[in-house]
Short mmCIF file of C-alpha atoms and ligand atoms in Angstrom, two decimals:
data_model
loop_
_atom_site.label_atom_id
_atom_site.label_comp_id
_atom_site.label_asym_id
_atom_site.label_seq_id
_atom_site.Cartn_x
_atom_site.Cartn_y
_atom_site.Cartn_z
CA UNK A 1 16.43 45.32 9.90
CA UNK A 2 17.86 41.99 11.29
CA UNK A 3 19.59 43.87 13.68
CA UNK A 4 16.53 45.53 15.08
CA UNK A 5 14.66 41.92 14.83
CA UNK A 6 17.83 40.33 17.06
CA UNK A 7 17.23 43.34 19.12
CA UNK A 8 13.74 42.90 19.64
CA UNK A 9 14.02 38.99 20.37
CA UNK A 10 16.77 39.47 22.92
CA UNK A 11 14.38 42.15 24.82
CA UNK A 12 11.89 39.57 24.86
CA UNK A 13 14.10 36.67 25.89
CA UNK A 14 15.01 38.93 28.90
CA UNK A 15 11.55 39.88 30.34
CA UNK A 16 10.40 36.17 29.92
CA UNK A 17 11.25 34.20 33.02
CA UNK A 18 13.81 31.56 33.54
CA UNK A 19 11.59 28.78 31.81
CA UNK A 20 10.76 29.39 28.35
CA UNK A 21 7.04 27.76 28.86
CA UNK A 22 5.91 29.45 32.10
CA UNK A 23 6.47 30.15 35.83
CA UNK A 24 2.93 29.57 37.61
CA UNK A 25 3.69 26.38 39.33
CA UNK A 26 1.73 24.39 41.78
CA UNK A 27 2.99 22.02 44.87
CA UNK A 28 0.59 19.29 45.50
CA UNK A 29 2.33 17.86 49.09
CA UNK A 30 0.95 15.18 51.77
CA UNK A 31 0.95 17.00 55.41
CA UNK A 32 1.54 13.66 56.96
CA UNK A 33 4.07 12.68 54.99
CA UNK A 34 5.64 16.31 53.96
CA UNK A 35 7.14 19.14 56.12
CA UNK A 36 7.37 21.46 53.62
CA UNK A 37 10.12 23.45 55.84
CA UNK A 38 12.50 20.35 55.09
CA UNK A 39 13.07 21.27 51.11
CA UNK A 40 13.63 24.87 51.76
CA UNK A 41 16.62 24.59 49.82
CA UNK A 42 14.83 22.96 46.72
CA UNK A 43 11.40 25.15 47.05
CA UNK A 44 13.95 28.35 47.84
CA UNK A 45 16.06 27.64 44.48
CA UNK A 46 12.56 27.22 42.27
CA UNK A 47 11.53 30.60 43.87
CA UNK A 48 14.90 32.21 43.34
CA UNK A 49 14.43 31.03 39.65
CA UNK A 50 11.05 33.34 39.50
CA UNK A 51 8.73 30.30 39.75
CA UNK A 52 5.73 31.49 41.52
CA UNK A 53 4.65 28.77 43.61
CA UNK A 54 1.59 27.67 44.78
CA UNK A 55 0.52 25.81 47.40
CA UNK A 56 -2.14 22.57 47.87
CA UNK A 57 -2.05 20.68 50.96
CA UNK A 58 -3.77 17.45 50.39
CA UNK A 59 -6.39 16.90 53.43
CA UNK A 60 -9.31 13.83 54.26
CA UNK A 61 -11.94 16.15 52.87
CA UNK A 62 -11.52 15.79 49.04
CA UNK A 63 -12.08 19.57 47.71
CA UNK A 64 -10.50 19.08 44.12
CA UNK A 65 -6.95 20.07 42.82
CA UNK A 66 -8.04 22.64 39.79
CA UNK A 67 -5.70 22.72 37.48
CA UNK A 68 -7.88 24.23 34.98
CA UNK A 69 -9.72 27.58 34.17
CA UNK A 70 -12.28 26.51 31.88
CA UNK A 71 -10.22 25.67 28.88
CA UNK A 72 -6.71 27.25 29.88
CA UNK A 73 -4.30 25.45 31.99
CA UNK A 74 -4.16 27.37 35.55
CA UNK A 75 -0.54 26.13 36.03
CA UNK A 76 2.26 25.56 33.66
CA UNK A 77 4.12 23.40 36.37
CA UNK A 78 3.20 20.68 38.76
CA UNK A 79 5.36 19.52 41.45
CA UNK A 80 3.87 16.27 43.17
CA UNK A 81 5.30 15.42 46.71
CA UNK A 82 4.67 11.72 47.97
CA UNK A 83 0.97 11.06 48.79
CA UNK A 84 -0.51 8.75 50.80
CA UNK A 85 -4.02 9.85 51.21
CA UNK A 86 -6.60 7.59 49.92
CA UNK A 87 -8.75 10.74 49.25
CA UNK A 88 -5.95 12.05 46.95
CA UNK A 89 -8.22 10.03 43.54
CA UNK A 90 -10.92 11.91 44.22
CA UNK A 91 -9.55 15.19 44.34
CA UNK A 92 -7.33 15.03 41.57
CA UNK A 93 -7.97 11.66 38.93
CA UNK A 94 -5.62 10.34 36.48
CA UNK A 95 -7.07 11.47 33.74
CA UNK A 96 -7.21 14.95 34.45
CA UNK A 97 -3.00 14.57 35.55
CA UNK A 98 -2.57 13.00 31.83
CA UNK A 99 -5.18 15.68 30.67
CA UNK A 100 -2.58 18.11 32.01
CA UNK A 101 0.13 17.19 30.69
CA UNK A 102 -1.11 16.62 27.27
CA UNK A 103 -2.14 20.47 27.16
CA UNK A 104 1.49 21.30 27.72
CA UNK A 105 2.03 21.55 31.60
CA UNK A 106 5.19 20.46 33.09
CA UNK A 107 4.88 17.45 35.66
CA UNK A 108 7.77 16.77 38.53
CA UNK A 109 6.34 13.80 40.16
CA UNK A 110 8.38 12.48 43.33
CA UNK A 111 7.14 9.33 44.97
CA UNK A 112 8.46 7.49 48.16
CA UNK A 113 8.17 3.37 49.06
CA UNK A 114 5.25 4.76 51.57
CA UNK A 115 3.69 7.79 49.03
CA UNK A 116 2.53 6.78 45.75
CA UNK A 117 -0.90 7.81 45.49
CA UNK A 118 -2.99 5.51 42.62
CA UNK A 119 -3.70 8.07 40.52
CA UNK A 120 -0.14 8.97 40.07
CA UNK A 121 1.07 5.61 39.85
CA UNK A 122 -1.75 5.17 37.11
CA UNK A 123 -0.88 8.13 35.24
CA UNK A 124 3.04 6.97 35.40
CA UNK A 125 2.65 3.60 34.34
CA UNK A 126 0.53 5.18 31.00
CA UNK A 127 3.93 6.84 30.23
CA UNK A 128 5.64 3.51 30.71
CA UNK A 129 7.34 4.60 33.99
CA UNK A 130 6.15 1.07 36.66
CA UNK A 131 7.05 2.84 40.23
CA UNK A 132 7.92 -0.40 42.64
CA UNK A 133 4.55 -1.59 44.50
CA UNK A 134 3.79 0.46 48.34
CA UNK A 135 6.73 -0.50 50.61
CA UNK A 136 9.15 -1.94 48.44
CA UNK A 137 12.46 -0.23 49.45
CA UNK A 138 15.84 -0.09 47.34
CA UNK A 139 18.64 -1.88 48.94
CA UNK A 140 21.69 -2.54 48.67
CA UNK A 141 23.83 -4.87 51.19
CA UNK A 142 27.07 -3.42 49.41
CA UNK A 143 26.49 -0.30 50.61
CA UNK A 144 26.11 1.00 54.20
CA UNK A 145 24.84 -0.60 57.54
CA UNK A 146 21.15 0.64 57.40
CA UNK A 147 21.50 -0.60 53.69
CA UNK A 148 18.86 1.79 52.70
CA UNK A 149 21.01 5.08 51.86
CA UNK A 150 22.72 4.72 48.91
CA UNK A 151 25.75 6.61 47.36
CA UNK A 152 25.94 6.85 43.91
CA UNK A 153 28.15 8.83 42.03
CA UNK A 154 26.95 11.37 40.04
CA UNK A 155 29.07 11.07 37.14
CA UNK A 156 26.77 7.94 36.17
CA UNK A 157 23.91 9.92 35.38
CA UNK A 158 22.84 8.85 32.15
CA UNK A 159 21.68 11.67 29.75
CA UNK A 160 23.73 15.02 29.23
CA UNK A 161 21.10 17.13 28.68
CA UNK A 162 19.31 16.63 31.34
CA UNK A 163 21.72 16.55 34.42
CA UNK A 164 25.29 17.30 33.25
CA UNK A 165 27.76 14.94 34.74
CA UNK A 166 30.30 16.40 37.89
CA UNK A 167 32.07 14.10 40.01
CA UNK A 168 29.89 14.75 43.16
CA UNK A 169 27.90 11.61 44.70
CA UNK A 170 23.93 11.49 44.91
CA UNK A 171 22.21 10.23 47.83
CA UNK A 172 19.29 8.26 47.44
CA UNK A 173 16.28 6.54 50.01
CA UNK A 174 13.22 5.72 48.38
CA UNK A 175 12.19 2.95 45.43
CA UNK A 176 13.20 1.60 41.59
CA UNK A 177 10.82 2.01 39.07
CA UNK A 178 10.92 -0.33 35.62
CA UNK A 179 11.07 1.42 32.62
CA UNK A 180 9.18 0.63 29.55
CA UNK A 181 10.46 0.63 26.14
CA UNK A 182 9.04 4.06 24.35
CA UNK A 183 11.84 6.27 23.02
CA UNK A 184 10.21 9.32 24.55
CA UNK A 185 11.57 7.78 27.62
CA UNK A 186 14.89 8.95 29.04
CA UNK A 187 16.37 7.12 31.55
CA UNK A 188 18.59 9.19 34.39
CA UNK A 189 19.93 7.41 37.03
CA UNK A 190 20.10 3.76 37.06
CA UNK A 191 20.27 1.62 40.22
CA UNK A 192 23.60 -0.05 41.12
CA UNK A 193 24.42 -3.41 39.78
CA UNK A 194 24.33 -4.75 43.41
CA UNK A 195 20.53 -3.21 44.42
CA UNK A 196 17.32 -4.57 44.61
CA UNK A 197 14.05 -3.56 45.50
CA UNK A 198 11.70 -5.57 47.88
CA UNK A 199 9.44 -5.45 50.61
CA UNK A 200 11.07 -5.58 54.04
CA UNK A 201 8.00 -6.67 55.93
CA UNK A 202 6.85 -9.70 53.88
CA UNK A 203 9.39 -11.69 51.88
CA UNK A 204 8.29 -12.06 49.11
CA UNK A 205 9.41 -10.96 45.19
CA UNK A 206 11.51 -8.37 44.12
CA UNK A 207 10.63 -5.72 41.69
CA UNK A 208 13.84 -4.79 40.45
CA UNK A 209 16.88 -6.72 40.45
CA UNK A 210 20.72 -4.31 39.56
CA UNK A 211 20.52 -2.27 36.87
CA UNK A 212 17.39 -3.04 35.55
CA UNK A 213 15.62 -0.49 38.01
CA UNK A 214 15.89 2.93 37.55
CA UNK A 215 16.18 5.25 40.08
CA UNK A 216 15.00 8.40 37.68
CA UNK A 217 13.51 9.05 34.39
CA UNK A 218 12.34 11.56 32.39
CA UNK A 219 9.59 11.74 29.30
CA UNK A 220 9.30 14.27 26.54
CA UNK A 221 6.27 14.70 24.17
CA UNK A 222 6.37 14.40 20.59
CA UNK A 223 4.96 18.32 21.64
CA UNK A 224 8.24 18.77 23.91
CA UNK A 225 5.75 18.77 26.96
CA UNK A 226 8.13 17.32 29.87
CA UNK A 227 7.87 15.01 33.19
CA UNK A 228 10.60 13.93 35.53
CA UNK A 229 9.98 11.02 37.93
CA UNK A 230 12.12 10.35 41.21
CA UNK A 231 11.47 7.49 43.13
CA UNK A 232 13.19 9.55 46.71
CA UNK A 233 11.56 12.30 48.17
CA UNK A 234 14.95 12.41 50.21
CA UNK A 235 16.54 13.18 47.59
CA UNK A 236 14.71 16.95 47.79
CA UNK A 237 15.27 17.31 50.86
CA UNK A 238 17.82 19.70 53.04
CA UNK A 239 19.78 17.29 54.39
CA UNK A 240 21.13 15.82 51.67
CA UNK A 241 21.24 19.20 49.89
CA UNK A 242 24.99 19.54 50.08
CA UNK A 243 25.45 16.69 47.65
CA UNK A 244 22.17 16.18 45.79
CA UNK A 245 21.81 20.06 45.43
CA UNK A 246 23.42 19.57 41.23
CA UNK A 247 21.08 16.85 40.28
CA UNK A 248 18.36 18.69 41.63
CA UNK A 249 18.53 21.62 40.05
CA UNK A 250 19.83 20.40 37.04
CA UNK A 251 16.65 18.05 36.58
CA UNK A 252 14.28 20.57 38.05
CA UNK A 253 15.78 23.13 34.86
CA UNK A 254 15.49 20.36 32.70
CA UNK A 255 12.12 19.59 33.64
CA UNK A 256 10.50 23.10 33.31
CA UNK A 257 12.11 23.47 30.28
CA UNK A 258 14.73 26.12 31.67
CA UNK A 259 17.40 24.28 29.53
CA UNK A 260 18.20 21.67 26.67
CA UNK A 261 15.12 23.51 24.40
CA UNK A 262 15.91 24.22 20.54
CA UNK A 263 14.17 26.25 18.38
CA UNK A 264 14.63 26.83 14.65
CA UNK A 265 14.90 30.96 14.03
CA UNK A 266 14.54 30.80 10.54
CA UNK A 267 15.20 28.36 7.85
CA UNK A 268 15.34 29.53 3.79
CA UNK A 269 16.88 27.63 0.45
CA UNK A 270 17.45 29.20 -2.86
CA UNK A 271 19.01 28.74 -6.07
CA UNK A 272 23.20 28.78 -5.78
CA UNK A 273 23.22 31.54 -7.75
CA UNK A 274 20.88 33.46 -4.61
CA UNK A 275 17.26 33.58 -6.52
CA UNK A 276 15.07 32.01 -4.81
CA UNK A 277 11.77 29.92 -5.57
CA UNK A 278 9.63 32.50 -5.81
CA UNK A 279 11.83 34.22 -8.84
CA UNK A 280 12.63 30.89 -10.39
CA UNK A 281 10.86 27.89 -9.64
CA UNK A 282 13.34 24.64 -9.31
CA UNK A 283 13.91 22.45 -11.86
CA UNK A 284 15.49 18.85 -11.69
CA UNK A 285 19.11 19.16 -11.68
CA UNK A 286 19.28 22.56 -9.93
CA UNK A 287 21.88 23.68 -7.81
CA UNK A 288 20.75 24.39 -4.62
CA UNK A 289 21.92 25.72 -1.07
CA UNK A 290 19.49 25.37 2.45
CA UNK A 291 20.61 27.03 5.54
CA UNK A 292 18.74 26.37 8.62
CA UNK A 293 19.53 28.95 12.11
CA UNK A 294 19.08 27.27 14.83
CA UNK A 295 18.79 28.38 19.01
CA UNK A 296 19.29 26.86 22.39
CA UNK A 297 17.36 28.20 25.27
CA UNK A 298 19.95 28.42 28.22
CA UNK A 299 17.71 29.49 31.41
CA UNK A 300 19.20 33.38 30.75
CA UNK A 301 19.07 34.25 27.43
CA UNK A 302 19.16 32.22 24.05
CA UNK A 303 22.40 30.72 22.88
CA UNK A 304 23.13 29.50 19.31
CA UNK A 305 22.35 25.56 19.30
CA UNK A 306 25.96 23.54 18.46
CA UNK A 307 25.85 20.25 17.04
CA UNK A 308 27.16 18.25 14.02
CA UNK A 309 24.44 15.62 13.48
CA UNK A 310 22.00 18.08 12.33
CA UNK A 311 20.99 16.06 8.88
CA UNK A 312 19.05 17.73 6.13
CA UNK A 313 16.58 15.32 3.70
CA UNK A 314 15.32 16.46 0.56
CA UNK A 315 12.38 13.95 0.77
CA UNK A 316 9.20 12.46 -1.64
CA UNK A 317 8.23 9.47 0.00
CA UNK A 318 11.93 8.75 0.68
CA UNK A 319 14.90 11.18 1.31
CA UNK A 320 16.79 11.75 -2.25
CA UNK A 321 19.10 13.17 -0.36
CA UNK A 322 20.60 13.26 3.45
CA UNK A 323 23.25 15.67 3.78
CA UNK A 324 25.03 16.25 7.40
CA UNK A 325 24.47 20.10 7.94
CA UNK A 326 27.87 21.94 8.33
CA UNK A 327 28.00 25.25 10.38
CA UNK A 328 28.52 28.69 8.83
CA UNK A 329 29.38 31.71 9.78
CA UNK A 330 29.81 33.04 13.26
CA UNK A 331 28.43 32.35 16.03
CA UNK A 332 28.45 35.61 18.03
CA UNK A 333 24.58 35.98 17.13
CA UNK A 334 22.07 34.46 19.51
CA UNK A 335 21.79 31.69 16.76
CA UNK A 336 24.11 29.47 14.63
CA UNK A 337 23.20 28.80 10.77
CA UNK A 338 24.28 25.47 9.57
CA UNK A 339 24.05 24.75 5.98
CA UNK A 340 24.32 21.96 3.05
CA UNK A 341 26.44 23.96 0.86
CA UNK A 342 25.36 23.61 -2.50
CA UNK A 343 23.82 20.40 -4.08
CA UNK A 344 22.13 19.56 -7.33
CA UNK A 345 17.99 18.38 -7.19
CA UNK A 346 17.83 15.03 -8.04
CA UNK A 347 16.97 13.87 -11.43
CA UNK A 348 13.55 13.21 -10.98
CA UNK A 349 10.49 15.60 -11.18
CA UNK A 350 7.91 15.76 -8.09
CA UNK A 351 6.68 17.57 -5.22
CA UNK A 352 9.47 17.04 -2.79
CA UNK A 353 10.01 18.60 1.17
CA UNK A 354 13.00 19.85 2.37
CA UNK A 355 13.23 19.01 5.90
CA UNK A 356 15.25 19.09 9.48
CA UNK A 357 14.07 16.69 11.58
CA UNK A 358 15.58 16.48 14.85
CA UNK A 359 14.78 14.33 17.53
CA UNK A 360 17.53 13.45 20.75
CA UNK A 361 17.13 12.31 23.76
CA UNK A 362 17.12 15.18 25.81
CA UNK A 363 16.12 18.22 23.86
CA UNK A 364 13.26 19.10 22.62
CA UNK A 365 12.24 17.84 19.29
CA UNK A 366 12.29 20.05 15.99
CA UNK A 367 11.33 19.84 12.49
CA UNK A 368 11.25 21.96 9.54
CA UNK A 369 9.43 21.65 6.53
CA UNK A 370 8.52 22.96 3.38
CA UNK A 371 7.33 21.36 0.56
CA UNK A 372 8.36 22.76 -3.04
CA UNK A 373 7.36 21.40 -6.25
CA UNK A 374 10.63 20.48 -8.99
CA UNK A 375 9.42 20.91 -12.52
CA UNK A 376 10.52 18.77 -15.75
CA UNK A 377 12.67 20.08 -18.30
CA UNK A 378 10.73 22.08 -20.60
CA UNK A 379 10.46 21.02 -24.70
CA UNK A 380 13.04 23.44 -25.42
CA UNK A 381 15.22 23.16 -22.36
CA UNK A 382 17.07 19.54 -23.16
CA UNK A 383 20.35 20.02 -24.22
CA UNK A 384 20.80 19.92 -28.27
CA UNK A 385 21.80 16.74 -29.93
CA UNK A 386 25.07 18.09 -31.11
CA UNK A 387 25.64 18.95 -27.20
CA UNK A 388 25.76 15.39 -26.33
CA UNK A 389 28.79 13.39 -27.37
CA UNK A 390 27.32 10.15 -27.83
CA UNK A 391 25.16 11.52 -30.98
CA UNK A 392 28.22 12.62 -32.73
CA UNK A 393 28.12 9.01 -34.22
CA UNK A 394 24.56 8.80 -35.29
CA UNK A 395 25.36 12.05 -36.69
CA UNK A 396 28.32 11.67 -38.70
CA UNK A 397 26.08 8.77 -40.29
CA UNK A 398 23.60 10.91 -40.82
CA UNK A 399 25.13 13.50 -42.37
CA UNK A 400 27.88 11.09 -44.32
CA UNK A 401 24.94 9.46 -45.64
CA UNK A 402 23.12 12.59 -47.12
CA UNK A 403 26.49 13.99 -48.07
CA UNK A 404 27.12 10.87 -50.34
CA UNK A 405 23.65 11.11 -52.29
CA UNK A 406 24.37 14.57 -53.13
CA UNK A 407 27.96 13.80 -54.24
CA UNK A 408 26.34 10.50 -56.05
CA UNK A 409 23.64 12.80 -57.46
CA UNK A 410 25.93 14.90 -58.44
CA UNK A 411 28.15 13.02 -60.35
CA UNK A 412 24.92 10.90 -61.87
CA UNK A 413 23.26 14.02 -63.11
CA UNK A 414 26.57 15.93 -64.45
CA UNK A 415 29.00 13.75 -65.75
CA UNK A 416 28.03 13.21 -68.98
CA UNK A 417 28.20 9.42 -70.61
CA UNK A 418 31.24 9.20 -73.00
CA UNK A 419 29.48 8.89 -76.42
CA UNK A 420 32.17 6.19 -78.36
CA UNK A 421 30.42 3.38 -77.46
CA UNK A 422 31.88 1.06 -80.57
CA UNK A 423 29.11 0.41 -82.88
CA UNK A 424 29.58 -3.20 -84.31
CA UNK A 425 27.64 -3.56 -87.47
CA UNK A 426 25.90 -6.82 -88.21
CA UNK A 427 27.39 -9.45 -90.02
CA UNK A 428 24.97 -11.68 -90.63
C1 LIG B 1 -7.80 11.62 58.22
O1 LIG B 1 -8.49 10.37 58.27
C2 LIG B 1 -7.78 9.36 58.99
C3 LIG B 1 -8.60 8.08 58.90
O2 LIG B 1 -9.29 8.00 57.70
C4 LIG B 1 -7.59 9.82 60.42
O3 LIG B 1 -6.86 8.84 61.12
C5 LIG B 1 -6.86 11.13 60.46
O4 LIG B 1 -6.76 11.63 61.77
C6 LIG B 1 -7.55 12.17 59.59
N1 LIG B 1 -6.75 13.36 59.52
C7 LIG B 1 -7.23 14.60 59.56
C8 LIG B 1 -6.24 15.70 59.42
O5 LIG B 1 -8.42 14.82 59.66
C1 LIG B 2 23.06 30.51 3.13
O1 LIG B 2 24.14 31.08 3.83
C2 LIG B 2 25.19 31.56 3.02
C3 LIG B 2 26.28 32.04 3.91
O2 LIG B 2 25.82 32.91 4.89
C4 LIG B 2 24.66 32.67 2.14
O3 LIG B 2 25.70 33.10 1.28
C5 LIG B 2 23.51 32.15 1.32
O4 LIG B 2 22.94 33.20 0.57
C6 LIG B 2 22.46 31.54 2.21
N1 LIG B 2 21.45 30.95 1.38
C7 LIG B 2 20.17 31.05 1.63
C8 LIG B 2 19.26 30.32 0.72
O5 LIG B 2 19.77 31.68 2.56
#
C-alpha cells in the first residue's frame, strides 16, 4: 500500500514541471531600456526549464499589466526587467504587485541605476528591500579603470540555499540596495568593503557605503511565497553569461521555487509499545515515540530532506520538551523519517501539541502540529502505598502500633491476676 502511494507520488512529481508552484510566467521588460535578444541565454535556460513565458512590452499608452483572472492569479511567475517609463504606475500599481505576491506568485524583480520604476521601488521598500535613488551607480575605485564593473567572487555569496557557492567570479554594473531588518529577508551578495554607491552627475551623498549595501536579496513569506531582487540588469545579460551564468540560474531556481522547498510527507506518534492515541489515550508519564518524514524538492524529482537541527517540542504554552530529531532508517525512499526515540510525557496533565517547526533562511518554512490531550492518573491508577518506599516507615508504625494493642489486649484480657494477694488482718 505504501509502495503503491510512493509510486503514485513519484508519477506525479514527474509530470509536474521543474517548479513545484507553477510554470506560467510573465516578462514585464522596458523596450527602451531592454533588447530582449541580449538575455537569450537567461530567457533560453527559463524556457529550457518548461517555463512558459509570456511576454509584456511596456509602451507610453498605459493598457494595464493583468495579472489576474477574476480571482485566480493568471501567472505564477513575474520577471520584472528595468523600467523607466513613467506610464509603467498606471498600468501596473503597487498594490496590485504586493497583491500578487501575497496570493502566492513568484516575483524576480531586476532594477538598473537608470530603471526603477516607482511602483516597484514602492512595492520593494514594503518588503524592506531600499533600491539606491535613480542614477546612483556602485563603484568601486579598487577595482577596474571604468570603476563601474565589478568582480566579485562568487564564493562570497551569502546563503547556501539559495545560490550554492563555486569558485567562479560574478560580474556586476548596476546599484546597492539597503536592507531592512525582517528575518524573512535573506541577504545574497553583499557589496565589497571598498564600494559605494553615489550619483556621478551631482556630488552629493552616498547611499551605501562597503558592506552595508547589498548587491542581492531575497524574501520568503511566512506562506513560502518568494522574491529575488538584483540591483544589475547586466548581470542577465549574454555577455557576462560565461561567468554569471551559476548565480543566475541558481537564484532564478531558487526563486521559482525549483529548489530549497521542504515538505513534511507524513508525521505520526504513538505509544512505545506501537498503540497509538486512538487505542489508548496518553496519560502523564507515558512513553512515547514521534517520527516526522520529511522531503526536499530538487527541480527533478523529490529527494529526502537531510538535516540535524530538526527540533521536536511537546508544547502547552511552553515546550515541556525540545528534543533534536535523529534520523532513522534509510534513506533510499523519496523521504527521510527522523525521530525522538522514545520519551516519557511530562508530569503534568493538559492539552499539549506536538510540533516541528522549522523555519531557515533559505527553505521554505514548515510546521507540524497536532494537539492531543494527556489525561490524569485515574483513582485507581496511583501506585499502592506499599509500592512506594518512603511509606514503608509510616507503615511499620502503623502496623507496629496495632500489632502492640492486640498483643497488650491480649495479654490484659488472658492472663489471669495471680490470686495470693496477702490478706493482712486488722490489728486494731
Ligand atoms: C513615449 O513618450 C516620450 C515622451 O513622453 C517620447 O519621447 C517617445 O518617443 C514616446 N515613445 C513611443 C514609443 O511612443
Ligand atoms: C517510528 O519509527 C520507528 C522506526 O521506523 C518505528 O518502529 C515506529 O513504529 C514509528 N513510530 C510511529 C509512531 O510511527
Amino acid at each position: 500500500m505504501l509502495g503503491l502511494l510512493i509510486a503514485l507520488v513519484q508519477l506525479i512529481a514527474f509530470t509536474q514541471a521543474k517548479s513545484s508552484s507553477g510554470s506560467r510566467s510573465l516578462v514585464i521588460f522596458d523596450q527602451r531600456l531592454i533588447y530582449l535578444d541580449d538575455y537569450s541565454v537567461f530567457l533560453g535556460s527559463l524556457k529550457e526549464r518548461s517555463f512558459e513565458l509570456d511576454y509584456a512590452p511596456v509602451t507610453n499608452d498605459s493598457t494595464p499589466v493583468e495579472l489576474f483572472d477574476g480571482e485566480a492569479r493568471r501567472y505564477d511567475n513575474l520577471i520584472v526587467f528595468p523600467i523607466k517609463s513613467r506610464h509603467f504606475n498606471k498600468q501596473l500599481s503597487a498594490e496590485k504587485l504586493l497583491n500578487f505576491y501575497n496570493e502566492g506568485g513568484e516575483i524576480m524583480a531586476i532594477t538598473t541605476p537608470d530603471g526603477v520604476a516607482d511602483n516597484v521601488r514602492v512595492f520593494l521598500n514594503q518588503l524592506g528591500i531600499f533600491p539606491s535613488p535613480k542614477n546612483y551607480q556602485l563603484r568601486d575605485y579598487f577595482q577596474d579603470n571604468s570603476e563601474l564593473v565589478l568582480h566579485l567572487p562568487a564564493s562570497k555569496v551569502l546563503n547556501e540555499h539559495v545560490v550554492p557557492k563555486n569558485d567562479g567570479e560574478i560580474v556586476y554594473q548596476g546599484s546597492a540596495a539597503l536592507l531592512g531588518d525582517s528575518d524573512l529577508i535573506i541577504p545574497v551578495l553583499q557589496a565589497p568593503r571598498t564600494s559605494y554607491s553615489e550619483d556621478g552627475q551631482k556630488q552629493g551623498g552616498k547611499w551605501t557605503i562597503g558592506s552595508q549595501g547589498y548587491l542581492a536579496a531575497s524574501f520568503q513569506t511566512l506562506k513560502n511565497t518568494r522574491l529575488s531582487w538584483v540591483g544589475s540588469v547586466d548581470l542577465f545579460s549574454d555577455k557576462n553569461s560565461d561567468s554569471n551564468k551559476h548565480f543566475v540560474q541558481e537564484l532564478t531556481k531558487w526563486t521559482f521555487k525549483e529548489k530549497s522547498v521542504v515538505e513534511v510527507v507524513c508525521s505520526n506518534h504513538a505509544h512505545s509499545n506501537g498503540l497509538d492515541y486512538s487505542d489508548v489515550p496518553y496519560k502523564i508519564k507515558d512513553e512515547v515515540v514521534y517520527n516526522i518524514s520529511l522531503r526536499e524538492w530538487e527541480g527533478e524529482k523529490w529527494v529526502p530532506f537531510v538535516a540535524d537541527d530538526i527540533q521536536f517540542e511537546l508544547r502547552m504554552v511552553d515546550p515541556y520538551y525540545r528534543i533534536t530529531l535523529t534520523p532513522i532508517g534509510d534513506s533510499s525512499f523519496t523521504f527521510q523519517t527522523y525521530t525522538t526515540s522514545k520519551f516519557n510525557l511530562p508530569d503534568h496533565h493538559g492539552i499539549f501539541t506536538f510540533v516541528v517547526d522549522y523555519k531557515r533562511s533559505g527553505l521554505s518554512f514548515f510546521t507540524d502540529k497536532d494537539v492531543k490531550a494527556i489525561r490524569h492518573l485515574a483513582n485507581d491508577e496511583y501506585p499502592r502505598s506499599w509500592v512506594i518506599t518512603n511509606s514503608w516507615v509510616y507503615l511499620t508504625a502503623i502496623y507496629s502500633v496495632i500489632f502492640t494493642w492486640v498483643i497488650f489486649v491480649a495479654l490484659f484480657v488472658g492472663v489471669k491476676k495471680s490470686a495470693n494477694v496477702p490478706i493482712e488482718k486488722k490489728t486494731n
